[in-house]
Coordinates of C-alpha atoms in Angstrom, one line a residue:
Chain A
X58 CA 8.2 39.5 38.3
X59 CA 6.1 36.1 38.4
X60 CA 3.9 35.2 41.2
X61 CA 5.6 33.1 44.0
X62 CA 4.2 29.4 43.1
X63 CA 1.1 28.4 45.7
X64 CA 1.7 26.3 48.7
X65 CA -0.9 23.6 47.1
X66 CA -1.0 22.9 44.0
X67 CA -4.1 24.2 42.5
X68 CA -3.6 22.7 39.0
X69 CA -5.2 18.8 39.3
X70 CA -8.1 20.3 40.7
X71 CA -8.6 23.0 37.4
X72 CA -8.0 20.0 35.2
X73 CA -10.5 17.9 36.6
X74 CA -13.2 20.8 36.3
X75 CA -11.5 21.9 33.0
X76 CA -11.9 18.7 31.6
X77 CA -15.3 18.3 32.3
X78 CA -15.9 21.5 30.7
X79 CA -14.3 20.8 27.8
X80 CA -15.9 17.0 27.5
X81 CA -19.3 18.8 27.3
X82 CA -18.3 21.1 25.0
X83 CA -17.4 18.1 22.5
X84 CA -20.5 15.7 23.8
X85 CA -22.5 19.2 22.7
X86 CA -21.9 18.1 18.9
X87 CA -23.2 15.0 19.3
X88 CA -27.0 14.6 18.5
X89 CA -29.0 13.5 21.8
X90 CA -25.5 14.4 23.1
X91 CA -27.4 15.2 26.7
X92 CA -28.9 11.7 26.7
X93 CA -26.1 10.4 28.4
X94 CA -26.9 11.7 31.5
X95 CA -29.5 9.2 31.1
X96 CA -27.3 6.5 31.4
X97 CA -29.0 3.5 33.9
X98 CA -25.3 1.3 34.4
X99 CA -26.9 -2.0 32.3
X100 CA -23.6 -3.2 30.5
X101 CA -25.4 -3.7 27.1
X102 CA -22.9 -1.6 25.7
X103 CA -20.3 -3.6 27.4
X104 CA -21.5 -7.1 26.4
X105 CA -22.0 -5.7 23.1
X106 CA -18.8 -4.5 22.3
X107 CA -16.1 -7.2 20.4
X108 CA -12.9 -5.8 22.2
X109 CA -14.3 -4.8 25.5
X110 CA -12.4 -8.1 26.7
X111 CA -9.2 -6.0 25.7
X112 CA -10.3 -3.0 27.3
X113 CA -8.8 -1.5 30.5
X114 CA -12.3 0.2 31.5
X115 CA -15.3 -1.0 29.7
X116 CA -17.6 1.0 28.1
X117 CA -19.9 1.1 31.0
X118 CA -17.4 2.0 33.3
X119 CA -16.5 5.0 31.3
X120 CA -19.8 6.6 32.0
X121 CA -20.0 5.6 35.5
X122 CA -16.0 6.7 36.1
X123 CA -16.9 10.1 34.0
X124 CA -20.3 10.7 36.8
X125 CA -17.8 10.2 39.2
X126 CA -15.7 12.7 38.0
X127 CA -12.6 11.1 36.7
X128 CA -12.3 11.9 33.2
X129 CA -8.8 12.1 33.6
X130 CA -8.7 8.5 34.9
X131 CA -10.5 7.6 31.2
X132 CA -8.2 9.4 28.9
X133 CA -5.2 7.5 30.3
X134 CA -7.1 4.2 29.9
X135 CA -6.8 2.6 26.3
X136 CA -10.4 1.6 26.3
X137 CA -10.9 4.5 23.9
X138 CA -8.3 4.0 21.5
X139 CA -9.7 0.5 21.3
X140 CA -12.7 1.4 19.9
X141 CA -13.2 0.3 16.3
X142 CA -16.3 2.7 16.1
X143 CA -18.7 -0.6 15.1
X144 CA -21.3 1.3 16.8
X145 CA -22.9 -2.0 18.0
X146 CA -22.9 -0.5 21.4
X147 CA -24.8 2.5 19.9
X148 CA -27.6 0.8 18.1
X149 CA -28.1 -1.2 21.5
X150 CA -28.1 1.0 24.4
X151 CA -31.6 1.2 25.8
X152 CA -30.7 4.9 26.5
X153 CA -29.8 6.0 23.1
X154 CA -27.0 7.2 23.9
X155 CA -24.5 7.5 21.0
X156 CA -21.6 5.5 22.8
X157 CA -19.4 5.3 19.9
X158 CA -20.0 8.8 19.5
X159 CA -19.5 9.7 22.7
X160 CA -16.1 7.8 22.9
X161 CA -15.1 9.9 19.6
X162 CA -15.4 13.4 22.0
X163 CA -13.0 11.6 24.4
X164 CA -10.6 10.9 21.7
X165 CA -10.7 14.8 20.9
X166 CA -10.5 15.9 24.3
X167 CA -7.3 13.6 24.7
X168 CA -6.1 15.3 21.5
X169 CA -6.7 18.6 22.6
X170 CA -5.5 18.3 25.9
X171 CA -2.6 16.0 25.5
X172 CA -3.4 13.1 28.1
X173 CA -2.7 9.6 26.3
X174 CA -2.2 6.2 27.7
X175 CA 1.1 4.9 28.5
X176 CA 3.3 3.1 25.7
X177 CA 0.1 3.2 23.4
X178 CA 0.7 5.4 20.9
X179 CA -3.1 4.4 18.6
X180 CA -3.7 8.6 18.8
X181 CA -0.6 9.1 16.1
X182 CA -2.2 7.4 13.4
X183 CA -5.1 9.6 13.3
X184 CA -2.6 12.2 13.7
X185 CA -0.8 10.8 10.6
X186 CA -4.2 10.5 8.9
X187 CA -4.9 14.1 8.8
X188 CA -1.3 15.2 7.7
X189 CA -1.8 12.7 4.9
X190 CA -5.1 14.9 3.8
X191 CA -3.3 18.3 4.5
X192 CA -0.6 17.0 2.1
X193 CA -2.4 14.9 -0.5
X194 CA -6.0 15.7 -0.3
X195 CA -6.4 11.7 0.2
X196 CA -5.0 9.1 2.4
X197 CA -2.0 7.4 1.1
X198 CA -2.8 3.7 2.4
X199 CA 0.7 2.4 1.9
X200 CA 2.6 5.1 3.8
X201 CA 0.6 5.9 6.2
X202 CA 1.2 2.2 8.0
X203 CA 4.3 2.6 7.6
X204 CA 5.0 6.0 9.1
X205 CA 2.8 4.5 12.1
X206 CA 4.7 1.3 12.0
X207 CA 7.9 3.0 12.1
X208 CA 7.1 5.8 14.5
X209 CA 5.8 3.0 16.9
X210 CA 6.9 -0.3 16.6
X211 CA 9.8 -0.8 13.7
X212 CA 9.4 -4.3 14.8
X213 CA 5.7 -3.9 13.3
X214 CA 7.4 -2.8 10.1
X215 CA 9.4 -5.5 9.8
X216 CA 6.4 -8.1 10.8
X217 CA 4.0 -6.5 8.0
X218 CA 6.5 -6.6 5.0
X219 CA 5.1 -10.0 4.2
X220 CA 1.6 -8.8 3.7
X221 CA 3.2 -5.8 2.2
X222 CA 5.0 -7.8 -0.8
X223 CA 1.8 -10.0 -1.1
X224 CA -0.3 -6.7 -2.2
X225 CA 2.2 -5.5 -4.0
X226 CA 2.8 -8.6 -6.2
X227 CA -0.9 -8.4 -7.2
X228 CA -0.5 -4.5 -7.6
X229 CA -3.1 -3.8 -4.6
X230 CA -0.5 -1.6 -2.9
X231 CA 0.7 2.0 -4.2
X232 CA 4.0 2.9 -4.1
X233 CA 3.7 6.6 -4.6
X234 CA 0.8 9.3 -2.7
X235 CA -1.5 10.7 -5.3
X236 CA -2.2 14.5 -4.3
X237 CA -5.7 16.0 -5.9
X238 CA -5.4 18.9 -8.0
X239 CA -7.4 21.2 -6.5
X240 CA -5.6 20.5 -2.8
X241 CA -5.7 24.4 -1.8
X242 CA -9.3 23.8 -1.8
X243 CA -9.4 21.2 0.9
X244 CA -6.8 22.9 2.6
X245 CA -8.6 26.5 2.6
X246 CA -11.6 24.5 3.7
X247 CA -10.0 23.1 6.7
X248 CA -8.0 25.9 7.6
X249 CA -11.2 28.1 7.5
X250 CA -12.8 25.1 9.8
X251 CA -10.1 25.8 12.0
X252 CA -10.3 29.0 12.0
X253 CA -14.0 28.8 13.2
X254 CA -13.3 27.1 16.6
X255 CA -13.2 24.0 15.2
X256 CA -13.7 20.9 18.5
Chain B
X678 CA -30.1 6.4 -14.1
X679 CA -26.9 7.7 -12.7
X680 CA -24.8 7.9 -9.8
X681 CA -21.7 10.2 -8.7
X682 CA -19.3 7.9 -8.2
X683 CA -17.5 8.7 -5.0
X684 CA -14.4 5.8 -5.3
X685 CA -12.9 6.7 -1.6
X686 CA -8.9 5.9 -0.6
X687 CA -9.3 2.7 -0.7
X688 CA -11.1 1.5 -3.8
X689 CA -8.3 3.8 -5.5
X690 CA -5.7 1.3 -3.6
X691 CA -5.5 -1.7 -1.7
X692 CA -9.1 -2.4 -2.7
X693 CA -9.1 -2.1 -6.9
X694 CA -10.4 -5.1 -7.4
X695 CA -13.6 -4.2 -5.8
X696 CA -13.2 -0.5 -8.1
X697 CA -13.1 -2.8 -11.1
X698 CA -15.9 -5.0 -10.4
X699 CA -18.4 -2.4 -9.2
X700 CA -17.9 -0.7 -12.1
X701 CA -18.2 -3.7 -14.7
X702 CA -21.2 -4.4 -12.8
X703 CA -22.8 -1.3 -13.3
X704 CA -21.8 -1.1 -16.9
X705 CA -23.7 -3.8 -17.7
X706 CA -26.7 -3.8 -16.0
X707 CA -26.7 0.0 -17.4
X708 CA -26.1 2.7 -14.1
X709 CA -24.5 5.3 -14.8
X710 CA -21.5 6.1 -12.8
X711 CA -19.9 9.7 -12.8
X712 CA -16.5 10.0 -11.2
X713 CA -16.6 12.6 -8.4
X714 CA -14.4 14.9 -10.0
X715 CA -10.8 15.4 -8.0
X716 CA -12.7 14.2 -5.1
X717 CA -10.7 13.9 -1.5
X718 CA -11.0 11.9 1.1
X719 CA -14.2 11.7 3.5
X720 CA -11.7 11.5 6.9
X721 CA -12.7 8.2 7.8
X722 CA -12.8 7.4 11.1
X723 CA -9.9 9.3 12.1
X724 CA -11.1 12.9 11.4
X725 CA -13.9 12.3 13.8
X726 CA -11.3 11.5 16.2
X727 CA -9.2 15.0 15.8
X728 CA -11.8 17.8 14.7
X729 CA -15.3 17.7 14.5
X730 CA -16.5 20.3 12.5
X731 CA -13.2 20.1 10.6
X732 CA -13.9 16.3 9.9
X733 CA -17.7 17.2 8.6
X734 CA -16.3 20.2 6.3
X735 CA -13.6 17.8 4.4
X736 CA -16.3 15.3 3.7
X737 CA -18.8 17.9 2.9
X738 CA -16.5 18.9 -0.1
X739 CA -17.1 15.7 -1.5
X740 CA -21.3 16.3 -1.7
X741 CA -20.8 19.7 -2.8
X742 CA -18.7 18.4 -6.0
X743 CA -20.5 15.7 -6.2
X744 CA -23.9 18.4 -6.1
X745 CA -22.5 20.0 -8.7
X746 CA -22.3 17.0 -11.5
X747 CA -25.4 17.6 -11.8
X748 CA -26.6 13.7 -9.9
X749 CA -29.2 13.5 -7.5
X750 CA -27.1 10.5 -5.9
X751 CA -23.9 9.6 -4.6
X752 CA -23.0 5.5 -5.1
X753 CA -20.6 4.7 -2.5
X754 CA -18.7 1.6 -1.9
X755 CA -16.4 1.5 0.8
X756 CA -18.4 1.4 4.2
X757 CA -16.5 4.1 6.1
X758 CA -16.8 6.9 3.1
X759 CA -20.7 5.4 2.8
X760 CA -21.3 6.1 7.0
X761 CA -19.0 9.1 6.7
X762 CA -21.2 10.9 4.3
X763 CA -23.8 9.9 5.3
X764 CA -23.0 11.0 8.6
X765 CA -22.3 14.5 7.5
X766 CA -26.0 14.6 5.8
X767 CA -27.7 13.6 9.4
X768 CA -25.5 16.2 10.9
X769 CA -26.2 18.8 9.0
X770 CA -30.0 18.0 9.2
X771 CA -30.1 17.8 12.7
X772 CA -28.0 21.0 13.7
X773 CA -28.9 24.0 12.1
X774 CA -25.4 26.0 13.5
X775 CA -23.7 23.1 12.4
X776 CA -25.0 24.1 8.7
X777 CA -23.7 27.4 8.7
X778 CA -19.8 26.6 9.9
X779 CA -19.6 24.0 7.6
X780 CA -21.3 26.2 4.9
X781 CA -18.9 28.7 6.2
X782 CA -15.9 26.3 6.0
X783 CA -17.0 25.5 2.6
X784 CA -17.7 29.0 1.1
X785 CA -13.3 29.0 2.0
X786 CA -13.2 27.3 -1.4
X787 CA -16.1 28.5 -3.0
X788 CA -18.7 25.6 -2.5
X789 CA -21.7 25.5 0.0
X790 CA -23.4 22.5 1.3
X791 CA -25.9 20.7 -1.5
X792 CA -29.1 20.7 0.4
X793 CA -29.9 17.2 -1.1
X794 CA -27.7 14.6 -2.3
X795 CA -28.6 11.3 -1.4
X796 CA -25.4 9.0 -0.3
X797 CA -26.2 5.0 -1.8
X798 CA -24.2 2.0 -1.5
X799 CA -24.0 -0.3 -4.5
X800 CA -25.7 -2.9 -2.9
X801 CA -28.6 -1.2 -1.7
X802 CA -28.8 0.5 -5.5
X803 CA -28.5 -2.8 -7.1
X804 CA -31.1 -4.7 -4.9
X805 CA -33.8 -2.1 -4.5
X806 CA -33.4 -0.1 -7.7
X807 CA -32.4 -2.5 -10.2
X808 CA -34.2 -5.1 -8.2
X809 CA -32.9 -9.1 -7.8
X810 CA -35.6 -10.3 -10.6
X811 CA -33.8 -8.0 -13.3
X812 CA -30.6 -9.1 -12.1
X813 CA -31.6 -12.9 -12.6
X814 CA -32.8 -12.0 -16.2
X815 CA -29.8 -10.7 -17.2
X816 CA -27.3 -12.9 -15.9
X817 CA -26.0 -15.7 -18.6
X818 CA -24.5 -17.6 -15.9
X819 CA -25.9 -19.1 -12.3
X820 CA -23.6 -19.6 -9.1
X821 CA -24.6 -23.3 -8.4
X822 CA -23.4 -24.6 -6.1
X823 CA -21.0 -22.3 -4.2
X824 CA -20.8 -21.7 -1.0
X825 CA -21.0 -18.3 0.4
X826 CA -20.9 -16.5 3.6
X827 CA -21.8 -13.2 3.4
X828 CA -19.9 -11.0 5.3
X829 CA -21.9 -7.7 6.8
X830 CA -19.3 -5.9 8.8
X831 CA -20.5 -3.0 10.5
X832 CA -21.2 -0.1 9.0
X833 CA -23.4 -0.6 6.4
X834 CA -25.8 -1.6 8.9
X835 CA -24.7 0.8 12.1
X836 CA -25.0 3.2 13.3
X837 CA -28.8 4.3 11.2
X838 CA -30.5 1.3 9.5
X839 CA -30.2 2.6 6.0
X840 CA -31.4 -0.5 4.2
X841 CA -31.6 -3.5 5.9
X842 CA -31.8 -4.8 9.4
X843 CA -28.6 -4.2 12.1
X844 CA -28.7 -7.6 13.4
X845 CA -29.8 -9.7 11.0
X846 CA -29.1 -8.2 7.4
X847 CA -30.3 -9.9 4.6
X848 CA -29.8 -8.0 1.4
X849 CA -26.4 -10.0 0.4
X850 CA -28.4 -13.2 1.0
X851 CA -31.2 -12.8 -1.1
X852 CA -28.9 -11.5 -4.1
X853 CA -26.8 -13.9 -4.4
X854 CA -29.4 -16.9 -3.7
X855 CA -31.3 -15.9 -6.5
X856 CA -28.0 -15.7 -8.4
X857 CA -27.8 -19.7 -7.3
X858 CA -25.0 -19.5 -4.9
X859 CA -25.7 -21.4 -1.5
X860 CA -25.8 -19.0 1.0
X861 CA -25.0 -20.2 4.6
X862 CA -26.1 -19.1 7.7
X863 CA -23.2 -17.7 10.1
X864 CA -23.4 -15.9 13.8
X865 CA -20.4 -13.2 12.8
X866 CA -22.4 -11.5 9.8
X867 CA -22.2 -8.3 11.5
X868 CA -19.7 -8.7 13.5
X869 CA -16.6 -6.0 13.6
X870 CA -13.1 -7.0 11.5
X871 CA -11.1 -4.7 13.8
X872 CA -10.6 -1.7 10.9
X873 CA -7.7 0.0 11.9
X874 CA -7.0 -2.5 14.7
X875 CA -4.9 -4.6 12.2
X876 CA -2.4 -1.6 12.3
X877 CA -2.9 0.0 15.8
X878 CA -3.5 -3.5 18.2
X879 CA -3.1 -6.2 15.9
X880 CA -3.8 -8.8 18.8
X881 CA -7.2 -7.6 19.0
X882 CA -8.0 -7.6 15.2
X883 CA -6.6 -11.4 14.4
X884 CA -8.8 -12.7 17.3
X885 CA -11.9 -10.7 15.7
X886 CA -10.8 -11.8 12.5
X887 CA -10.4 -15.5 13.0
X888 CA -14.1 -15.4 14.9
X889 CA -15.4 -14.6 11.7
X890 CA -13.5 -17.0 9.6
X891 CA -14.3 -19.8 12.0
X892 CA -17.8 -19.0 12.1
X893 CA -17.9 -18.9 8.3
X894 CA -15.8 -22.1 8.1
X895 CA -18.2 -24.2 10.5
X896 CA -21.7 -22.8 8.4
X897 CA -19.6 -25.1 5.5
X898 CA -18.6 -21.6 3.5
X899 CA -16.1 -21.8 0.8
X900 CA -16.0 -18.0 -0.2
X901 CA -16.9 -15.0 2.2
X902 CA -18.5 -12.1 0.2
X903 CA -18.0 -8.8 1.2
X904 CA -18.4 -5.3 1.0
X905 CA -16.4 -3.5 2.3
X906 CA -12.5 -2.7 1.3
X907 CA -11.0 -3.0 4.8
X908 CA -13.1 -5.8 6.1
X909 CA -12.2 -7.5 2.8
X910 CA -8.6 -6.8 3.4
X911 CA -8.5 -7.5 7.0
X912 CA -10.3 -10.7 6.5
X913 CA -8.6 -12.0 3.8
X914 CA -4.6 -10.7 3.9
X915 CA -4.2 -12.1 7.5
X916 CA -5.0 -15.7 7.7
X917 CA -1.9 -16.4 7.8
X918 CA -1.0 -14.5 10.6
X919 CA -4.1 -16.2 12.4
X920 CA -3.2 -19.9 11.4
X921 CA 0.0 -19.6 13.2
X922 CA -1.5 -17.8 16.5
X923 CA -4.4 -20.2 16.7
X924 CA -2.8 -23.1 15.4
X925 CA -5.7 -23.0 12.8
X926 CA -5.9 -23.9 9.2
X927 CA -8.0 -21.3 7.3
X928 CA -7.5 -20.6 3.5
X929 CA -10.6 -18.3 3.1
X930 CA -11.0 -16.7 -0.2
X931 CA -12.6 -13.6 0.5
X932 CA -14.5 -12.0 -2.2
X933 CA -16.1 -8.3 -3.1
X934 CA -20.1 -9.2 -3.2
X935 CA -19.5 -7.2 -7.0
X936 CA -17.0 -10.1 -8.0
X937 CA -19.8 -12.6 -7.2
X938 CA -22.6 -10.6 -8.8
X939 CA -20.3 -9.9 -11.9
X940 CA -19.2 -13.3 -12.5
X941 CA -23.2 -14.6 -13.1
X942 CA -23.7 -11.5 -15.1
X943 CA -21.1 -13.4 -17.5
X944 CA -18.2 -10.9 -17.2
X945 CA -14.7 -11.7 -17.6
X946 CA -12.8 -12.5 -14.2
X947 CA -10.1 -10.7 -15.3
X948 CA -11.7 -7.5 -15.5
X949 CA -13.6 -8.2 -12.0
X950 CA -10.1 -8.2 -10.8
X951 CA -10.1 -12.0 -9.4
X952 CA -6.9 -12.8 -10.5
X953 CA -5.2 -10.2 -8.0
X954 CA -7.0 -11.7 -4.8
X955 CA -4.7 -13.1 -2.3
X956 CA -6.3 -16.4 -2.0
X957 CA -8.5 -17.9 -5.6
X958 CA -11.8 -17.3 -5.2
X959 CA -13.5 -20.0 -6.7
X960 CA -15.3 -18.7 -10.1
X961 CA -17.2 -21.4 -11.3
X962 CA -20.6 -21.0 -12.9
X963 CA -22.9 -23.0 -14.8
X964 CA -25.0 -22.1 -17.9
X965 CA -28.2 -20.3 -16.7
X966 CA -30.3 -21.8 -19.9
X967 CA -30.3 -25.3 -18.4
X968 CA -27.3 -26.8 -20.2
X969 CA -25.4 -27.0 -17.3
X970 CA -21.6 -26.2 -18.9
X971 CA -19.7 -25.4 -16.0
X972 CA -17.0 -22.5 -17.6

């Protein structure tokens, strides 16, 4: 027989501490990953950054809302979904901390624990990305926008058939995925990856 | 001297013309390149998004192969395969458990990870290997007289300097002023195109895109040279888009720094690939030996 549910519900509290678990496990990988603790709140990253002006926390505020223990609170922003991984922020933090870096572990830990922003579906094309190497070996340019497109914004399908036919007409854009020969290797390979905790 | 050719998604796609032209370049000023045989790609940015050590064991296949041709070096062209591998080397290098799951990952299809293979990108080989001097002497033709931004992106220069300076690069410059092009002086050099923007937010990428335009168009540029197959797409394939949001009037040819580079070496444009750009890049070039015949 299941337990009779709690009176308060325990479960935002775990996923806080859960989180923050698993967001060091990923900022582990990263070298000088422990050099954000170091963080001293100047912005540089912030001012540095080309779409922080798009952002709905900016890359400074991600560290401070992360001390704070939020990390929820970050993985529903878009901020880092945003990112474009220029690493300008990286090469400038006074710190060295690895922001760009850093912001890649919070797009794992929102793919490994589910939490995305509202109506901004930028995770699925690196989900489509990697199904394109299970499948071909190689990303397949030309399909790959348009599974996104079409998955997220038809409207975005139709918008970008101009540009489409443009490339096309000057033979710049495949028609048809190319798989590699020797696909079970990369498959093995990542399966074994995989297999081996992956993160 | 040869290279293992590692061509990347891209170059194999909606970037050929930069494929082509690398590789007429090379021919003639006499690299070797050897195709990366059955190569796959490096993950890009959006590995590193999913799976870490997963991400670093798919690009790691690539060094191994590339290990096994029997070349000390890997030439690589596209900026995200070039950061991506190079990546995986620094990662490797700095985390010693790292080593053994990819290894591990690896020995899944019977590689293990090449303890040294060095990842290059064609500019850095042609510059400070061939040298600009050589390149001069054996180009028939001079760029008088054109206009050129050249356009940095981001990771060429980011996150490690590998070659040149992350604020202020200058590699690009120097080439193509001793090739006799005029090179202008722009703030957005290294500024970021957007990548995958253009798909994902596509807001966001036509405002980054027409900062860089604009910036090029004010220095007086008629051409932006690149390096880079999605900051060549993204700059080029949208302006458009751009002149209707901004109520602009760009018409920016945007060129693959190779297409430049092959066109004073005296090579035909058609096998640079210049007549499938979007918008003409302008291929004039006068006679090196003084006579000044523009062709």
């Amino acid at each position: 027989m299941p337990a009779p549910p709690a009176k308060t519900d325990p479960r935002a509290i775990r996923r806080e501490v859960d989180l923050w678990t698993a967001f060091w496990d990923q900022v582990n990988y990263i070298p000088d990953g422990h050099k954000l603790k170091g963080c001293i709140q100047c912005g540089t990253c912030t001012g540095s950054c080309p779409v922080s002006y798009a952002m709905d926390i900016t890359p400074r505020e991600v560290v401070a809302l992360f001390r704070a223990g939020h990390l929820e609170e970050i993985l529903n922003s878009r901020t880092i979904w945003l990112c474009a991984s220029c690493y300008s922020c990286t090469v400038r933090c006074p710190s060295g901390i690895r922001v760009t870096d850093t912001l890649y572990a919070l797009k794992r830990l929102a793919i490994e624990k589910n939490i995305y922003p509202k109506n901004f579906p930028v995770y699925a094309l690196s989900k489509l990305f990697i199904e394109n190497i299970y499948k071909y070996g190689r990303n397949f340019e030309t399909g790959l926008g348009a599974r996104y497109l079409l998955k997220t914004s038809p409207g975005g399908l139709f918008k970008s058939a101009g540009f489409g036919m443009k490339m096309f007409s000057k033979g710049r854009l495949p028609v048809k995925p190319e798989r590699i020969k020797r696909i079970h290797e990369v498959r093995a390979i990542i399966d074994k990856a995989k297999q081996l905790g992956g993160a | 001297m040869e290279f293992a050719y590692y061509t990347g998604c891209s170059l194999d796609s909606t970037a050929k013309p930069y494929d082509q032209s690398c590789r007429e370049v090379f021919k003639v000023l006499d690299i070797g390149l050897k195709d990366i045989d059955d190569w796959n790609c490096c993950g890009a940015t959006m590995y590193m998004s999913v799976d870490n050590l997963v991400a670093y064991s798919v690009s790691a296949r690539n060094l191994a192969i590339a290990k096994q041709s029997g070349c000390k070096e890997i030439c690589a062209p596209c900026s995200s395969c070039y950061t991506i591998l190079q990546k995986t080397n620094k990662y490797v290098e700095w985390d010693p458990y790292a080593r053994s799951m990819i290894n591990e990952a690896l020995s899944a299809a019977n590689l293990s990870y090449p303890e040294t293979i060095k990842v290059r990108h064609p500019l850095d080989i042609l510059v400070n290997d061939i040298g600009i001097e050589e390149i001069v002497r054996k180009s028939p033709y001079r760029l008088d007289g054109i206009k050129v931004a050249p356009y940095y992106g981001c990771q060429i220069v980011r996150p490690e300097p590998m070659f040149d300076d992350m604020d202020n690069p200058t590699t690009m410059d120097r080439l193509l002023t001793a090739l006799g092009a005029e090179v202008v002086d722009y703030p957005a050099k290294v500024r970021c195109c957007g990548g995958m923007l253009m798909t994902t937010y596509t807001d966001v990428a036509l405002n980054l895109n027409n900062d860089i335009i604009s910036s090029a168009v004010e220095a007086g540029a008629e051409v932006i040279a690149t390096l880079c197959p999605l900051c060549q797409m993204n700059v080029e394939s949208y302006q458009s888009q751009i002149n209707s949001k901004y109520g602009t009037n760009h018409n920016m040819p945007t060129a693959f720094f190779t297409q430049l580079v092959g066109l004073a070496l005296g090579i035909n444009p058609k096998l640079l690939g210049l007549d499938t750009m979007l918008i003409p890049v302008p291929s004039r070039r006068v006679k090196a030996n003084g006579e000044g015949v523009t062709v």
